[in-house]
PDB file of C-alpha atoms in Angstrom:
ATOM      1  CA  MET A 282      14.405   9.438 -14.352  1.00 58.00           C
ATOM      2  CA  SER A 283      12.773   7.864 -17.383  1.00 72.00           C
ATOM      3  CA  GLY A 284      12.499   4.593 -15.424  1.00 70.00           C
ATOM      4  CA  VAL A 285      10.436   6.347 -12.764  1.00 70.00           C
ATOM      5  CA  VAL A 286       8.144   7.869 -15.396  1.00 79.00           C
ATOM      6  CA  ALA A 287       7.771   4.489 -17.107  1.00 78.00           C
ATOM      7  CA  ALA A 288       6.976   2.816 -13.788  1.00 72.00           C
ATOM      8  CA  PHE A 289       4.284   5.352 -12.926  1.00 77.00           C
ATOM      9  CA  ALA A 290       2.918   5.099 -16.461  1.00 83.00           C
ATOM     10  CA  ALA A 291       2.571   1.345 -15.963  1.00 79.00           C
ATOM     11  CA  LEU A 292       0.724   1.867 -12.672  1.00 76.00           C
ATOM     12  CA  VAL A 293      -1.575   4.481 -14.185  1.00 86.00           C
ATOM     13  CA  SER A 294      -2.300   2.287 -17.193  1.00 89.00           C
ATOM     14  CA  VAL A 295      -3.301  -0.608 -14.917  1.00 83.00           C
ATOM     15  CA  ALA A 296      -5.609   1.727 -12.974  1.00 85.00           C
ATOM     16  CA  VAL A 297      -7.157   3.072 -16.181  1.00 91.00           C
ATOM     17  CA  LEU A 298      -7.610  -0.460 -17.510  1.00 91.00           C
ATOM     18  CA  GLY A 299      -9.379  -1.423 -14.283  1.00 85.00           C
ATOM     19  CA  TYR A 300     -11.624   1.614 -14.583  1.00 89.00           C
ATOM     20  CA  VAL A 301     -12.502   0.825 -18.201  1.00 92.00           C
ATOM     21  CA  ILE A 302     -13.270  -2.795 -17.307  1.00 89.00           C
ATOM     22  CA  GLY A 303     -15.479  -1.613 -14.453  1.00 85.00           C
ATOM     23  CA  VAL A 304     -17.352   0.957 -16.550  1.00 90.00           C
ATOM     24  CA  THR A 305     -17.950  -1.385 -19.467  1.00 92.00           C
ATOM     25  CA  GLY A 306     -19.251  -4.133 -17.195  1.00 89.00           C
ATOM     26  CA  LEU A 307     -16.864  -6.723 -18.590  1.00 91.00           C
ATOM     27  CA  LEU A 308     -16.703  -8.445 -15.195  1.00 87.00           C
ATOM     28  CA  ARG A 309     -19.652  -9.421 -13.056  1.00 87.00           C
ATOM     29  CA  ALA A 310     -19.787  -8.262  -9.443  1.00 82.00           C
ATOM     30  CA  SER A 311     -18.873 -11.750  -8.270  1.00 88.00           C
ATOM     31  CA  ASP A 312     -15.808 -11.731 -10.581  1.00 89.00           C
ATOM     32  CA  GLU A 313     -14.633  -8.427  -9.156  1.00 84.00           C
ATOM     33  CA  LEU A 314     -15.090  -9.696  -5.607  1.00 88.00           C
ATOM     34  CA  THR A 315     -13.140 -12.866  -6.373  1.00 91.00           C
ATOM     35  CA  LEU A 316     -10.264 -10.954  -7.974  1.00 87.00           C
ATOM     36  CA  SER A 317     -10.176  -8.445  -5.119  1.00 85.00           C
ATOM     37  CA  ARG A 318     -10.055 -11.197  -2.519  1.00 88.00           C
ATOM     38  CA  LEU A 319      -7.381 -13.053  -4.477  1.00 88.00           C
ATOM     39  CA  ALA A 320      -5.192  -9.951  -4.650  1.00 83.00           C
ATOM     40  CA  PHE A 321      -5.803  -8.843  -1.045  1.00 80.00           C
ATOM     41  CA  PHE A 322      -5.761 -12.166   0.817  1.00 86.00           C
ATOM     42  CA  VAL A 323      -3.476 -14.331  -1.354  1.00 88.00           C
ATOM     43  CA  ALA A 324      -1.175 -12.406  -3.685  1.00 84.00           C
ATOM     44  CA  THR A 325      -0.189  -9.495  -1.444  1.00 77.00           C
ATOM     45  CA  PRO A 326       0.583 -11.621   1.644  1.00 81.00           C
ATOM     46  CA  ALA A 327       2.580 -14.025  -0.544  1.00 85.00           C
ATOM     47  CA  LEU A 328       4.565 -11.138  -2.011  1.00 77.00           C
ATOM     48  CA  MET A 329       5.172  -9.688   1.456  1.00 76.00           C
ATOM     49  CA  PHE A 330       6.308 -13.079   2.788  1.00 83.00           C
ATOM     50  CA  ALA A 331       8.706 -13.545  -0.116  1.00 81.00           C
ATOM     51  CA  THR A 332      10.034 -10.013   0.362  1.00 75.00           C
ATOM     52  CA  VAL A 333      10.499 -10.206   4.122  1.00 74.00           C
ATOM     53  CA  SER A 334      12.019 -13.697   3.959  1.00 80.00           C
ATOM     54  CA  LYS A 335      14.881 -12.273   1.875  1.00 78.00           C
ATOM     55  CA  ALA A 336      15.320  -9.087   3.919  1.00 72.00           C
ATOM     56  CA  ASP A 337      17.988  -8.540   6.541  1.00 72.00           C
ATOM     57  CA  LEU A 338      15.939  -8.206   9.715  1.00 68.00           C
ATOM     58  CA  GLY A 339      19.018  -6.992  11.579  1.00 67.00           C
ATOM     59  CA  ALA A 340      18.855  -3.813   9.527  1.00 64.00           C
ATOM     60  CA  LEU A 341      15.400  -2.937  10.849  1.00 63.00           C
ATOM     61  CA  LEU A 342      16.661   0.225  12.539  1.00 68.00           C
ATOM     62  CA  SER A 343      17.579   2.180   9.454  1.00 71.00           C
ATOM     63  CA  PRO A 344      16.693   5.459   7.747  1.00 75.00           C
ATOM     64  CA  VAL A 345      13.898   3.586   5.976  1.00 69.00           C
ATOM     65  CA  LEU A 346      12.170   2.931   9.319  1.00 73.00           C
ATOM     66  CA  LEU A 347      11.999   6.656  10.120  1.00 80.00           C
ATOM     67  CA  THR A 348      10.539   7.361   6.679  1.00 79.00           C
ATOM     68  CA  GLU A 349       7.936   4.628   7.134  1.00 76.00           C
ATOM     69  CA  VAL A 350       6.922   5.875  10.588  1.00 82.00           C
ATOM     70  CA  ILE A 351       6.528   9.428   9.298  1.00 87.00           C
ATOM     71  CA  ALA A 352       4.485   8.234   6.279  1.00 82.00           C
ATOM     72  CA  VAL A 353       2.171   6.119   8.469  1.00 83.00           C
ATOM     73  CA  ALA A 354       1.699   8.912  10.998  1.00 89.00           C
ATOM     74  CA  PHE A 355       0.978  11.433   8.242  1.00 91.00           C
ATOM     75  CA  THR A 356      -1.532   9.129   6.546  1.00 87.00           C
ATOM     76  CA  GLN A 357      -3.318   8.485   9.827  1.00 91.00           C
ATOM     77  CA  LEU A 358      -3.337  12.181  10.741  1.00 94.00           C
ATOM     78  CA  VAL A 359      -4.878  13.159   7.406  1.00 94.00           C
ATOM     79  CA  PHE A 360      -7.558  10.498   7.797  1.00 93.00           C
ATOM     80  CA  VAL A 361      -8.333  11.555  11.385  1.00 95.00           C
ATOM     81  CA  LEU A 362      -8.671  15.206  10.409  1.00 96.00           C
ATOM     82  CA  VAL A 363     -10.896  14.502   7.420  1.00 96.00           C
ATOM     83  CA  ALA A 364     -13.033  11.903   9.228  1.00 96.00           C
ATOM     84  CA  LYS A 365     -13.512  14.004  12.364  1.00 96.00           C
ATOM     85  CA  LEU A 366     -13.854  17.469  10.861  1.00 95.00           C
ATOM     86  CA  ALA A 367     -15.471  16.846   7.488  1.00 95.00           C
ATOM     87  CA  PHE A 368     -17.468  13.669   8.055  1.00 95.00           C
ATOM     88  CA  ARG A 369     -18.120  13.913  11.828  1.00 95.00           C
ATOM     89  CA  ARG A 370     -17.296  10.247  12.480  1.00 95.00           C
ATOM     90  CA  SER A 371     -17.242   8.710  15.961  1.00 96.00           C
ATOM     91  CA  THR A 372     -13.970   8.006  17.743  1.00 95.00           C
ATOM     92  CA  ARG A 373     -14.403   4.271  17.112  1.00 95.00           C
ATOM     93  CA  GLN A 374     -14.889   4.774  13.392  1.00 95.00           C
ATOM     94  CA  VAL A 375     -11.967   7.177  13.192  1.00 95.00           C
ATOM     95  CA  THR A 376      -9.654   4.771  15.024  1.00 93.00           C
ATOM     96  CA  ILE A 377     -10.463   1.815  12.778  1.00 91.00           C
ATOM     97  CA  GLY A 378     -10.330   3.988   9.674  1.00 91.00           C
ATOM     98  CA  ALA A 379      -6.949   5.461  10.594  1.00 90.00           C
ATOM     99  CA  LEU A 380      -5.491   2.015  11.164  1.00 86.00           C
ATOM    100  CA  ALA A 381      -7.003   0.664   7.963  1.00 84.00           C
ATOM    101  CA  SER A 382      -5.836   3.615   5.875  1.00 80.00           C
ATOM    102  CA  SER A 383      -2.211   3.162   6.898  1.00 76.00           C
ATOM    103  CA  TYR A 384      -2.225  -0.644   6.535  1.00 71.00           C
ATOM    104  CA  VAL A 385      -3.873  -0.621   3.131  1.00 62.00           C
ATOM    105  CA  ASN A 386      -1.663   2.160   1.813  1.00 60.00           C
ATOM    106  CA  ALA A 387       1.514   0.446   2.985  1.00 59.00           C
ATOM    107  CA  GLY A 388       0.600  -2.997   1.693  1.00 60.00           C
ATOM    108  CA  ASN A 389      -1.490  -2.404  -1.366  1.00 61.00           C
ATOM    109  CA  LEU A 390       0.195   0.725  -2.639  1.00 65.00           C
ATOM    110  CA  GLY A 391       3.656   0.424  -1.109  1.00 67.00           C
ATOM    111  CA  VAL A 392       4.481  -2.964  -2.559  1.00 66.00           C
ATOM    112  CA  PRO A 393       3.679  -2.284  -6.233  1.00 67.00           C
ATOM    113  CA  ILE A 394       4.975   1.284  -6.205  1.00 69.00           C
ATOM    114  CA  SER A 395       8.214   0.195  -4.545  1.00 70.00           C
ATOM    115  CA  LEU A 396       8.585  -2.663  -6.994  1.00 69.00           C
ATOM    116  CA  TYR A 397       7.812  -0.705 -10.175  1.00 67.00           C
ATOM    117  CA  VAL A 398       9.315   2.670  -9.333  1.00 69.00           C
ATOM    118  CA  LEU A 399      12.320   1.662  -7.263  1.00 69.00           C
ATOM    119  CA  GLY A 400      12.797  -1.797  -8.728  1.00 71.00           C
ATOM    120  CA  ASP A 401      12.794  -3.537  -5.342  1.00 68.00           C
ATOM    121  CA  ALA A 402       9.815  -4.449  -3.158  1.00 65.00           C
ATOM    122  CA  ALA A 403      12.193  -5.063  -0.253  1.00 64.00           C
ATOM    123  CA  LEU A 404      12.452  -1.306   0.212  1.00 64.00           C
ATOM    124  CA  ILE A 405       9.162  -1.296   2.123  1.00 61.00           C
ATOM    125  CA  ALA A 406      10.384  -4.124   4.346  1.00 59.00           C
ATOM    126  CA  PRO A 407      13.529  -4.065   6.484  1.00 49.00           C
ATOM    127  CA  PRO A 408      16.355  -3.454   4.041  1.00 48.00           C
ATOM    128  CA  SER A 409      18.875  -6.109   3.020  1.00 46.00           C
ATOM    129  CA  CYS A 410      22.494  -5.091   2.740  1.00 44.00           C
ATOM    130  CA  SER A 411      22.677  -6.304  -0.844  1.00 46.00           C
ATOM    131  CA  SER A 412      20.112  -3.733  -1.977  1.00 46.00           C
ATOM    132  CA  SER A 413      20.899  -0.759   0.215  1.00 45.00           C
ATOM    133  CA  SER A 414      23.716   1.741   0.172  1.00 45.00           C
ATOM    134  CA  TRP A 415      24.002   2.318   3.931  1.00 41.00           C
ATOM    135  CA  CYS A 416      25.144  -1.197   4.947  1.00 40.00           C
TER     136      CYS A 416
END
C-alpha cells in the first residue's frame, strides 16, 4: 500500500512542479510548446511501442480488456453529458471531444499511472503472461 501512496505522491509532485514552473514563468511559451510536443509526439509513442512490443498479443481477450472498455466508455459518457448539457456543444464537437478525451486519458495518464502505481506499463496494453496472474 505504501508503494501506491509513494507512486501517487511522485505523480502529484511532478504536477505541482509543472504548475510552479508555469506560474513563475521559468519557461517561455515556445519552451512549453516544445516540451509538450516532445512528450506527446515522441516520448509517449516510443513508450507505447516498447510496451506493446513486449506484450503477449495473444492475451488480448482478458479481464483487462473489459476494464479498459468500461473505462473508455465511462470517460466518453461523462464528456458527452458535460459537453452537451453544460456547454451546449454541437454533435461534431462532442464526437471529437469524446474521442480525444478517451485517447488522451488512456495514453497520457494511463501509461505513467500504470508504470508508477502498478510498476508495469504493460498493464494498459495487452498483458504478457510473465506479468499477469491469469495466464
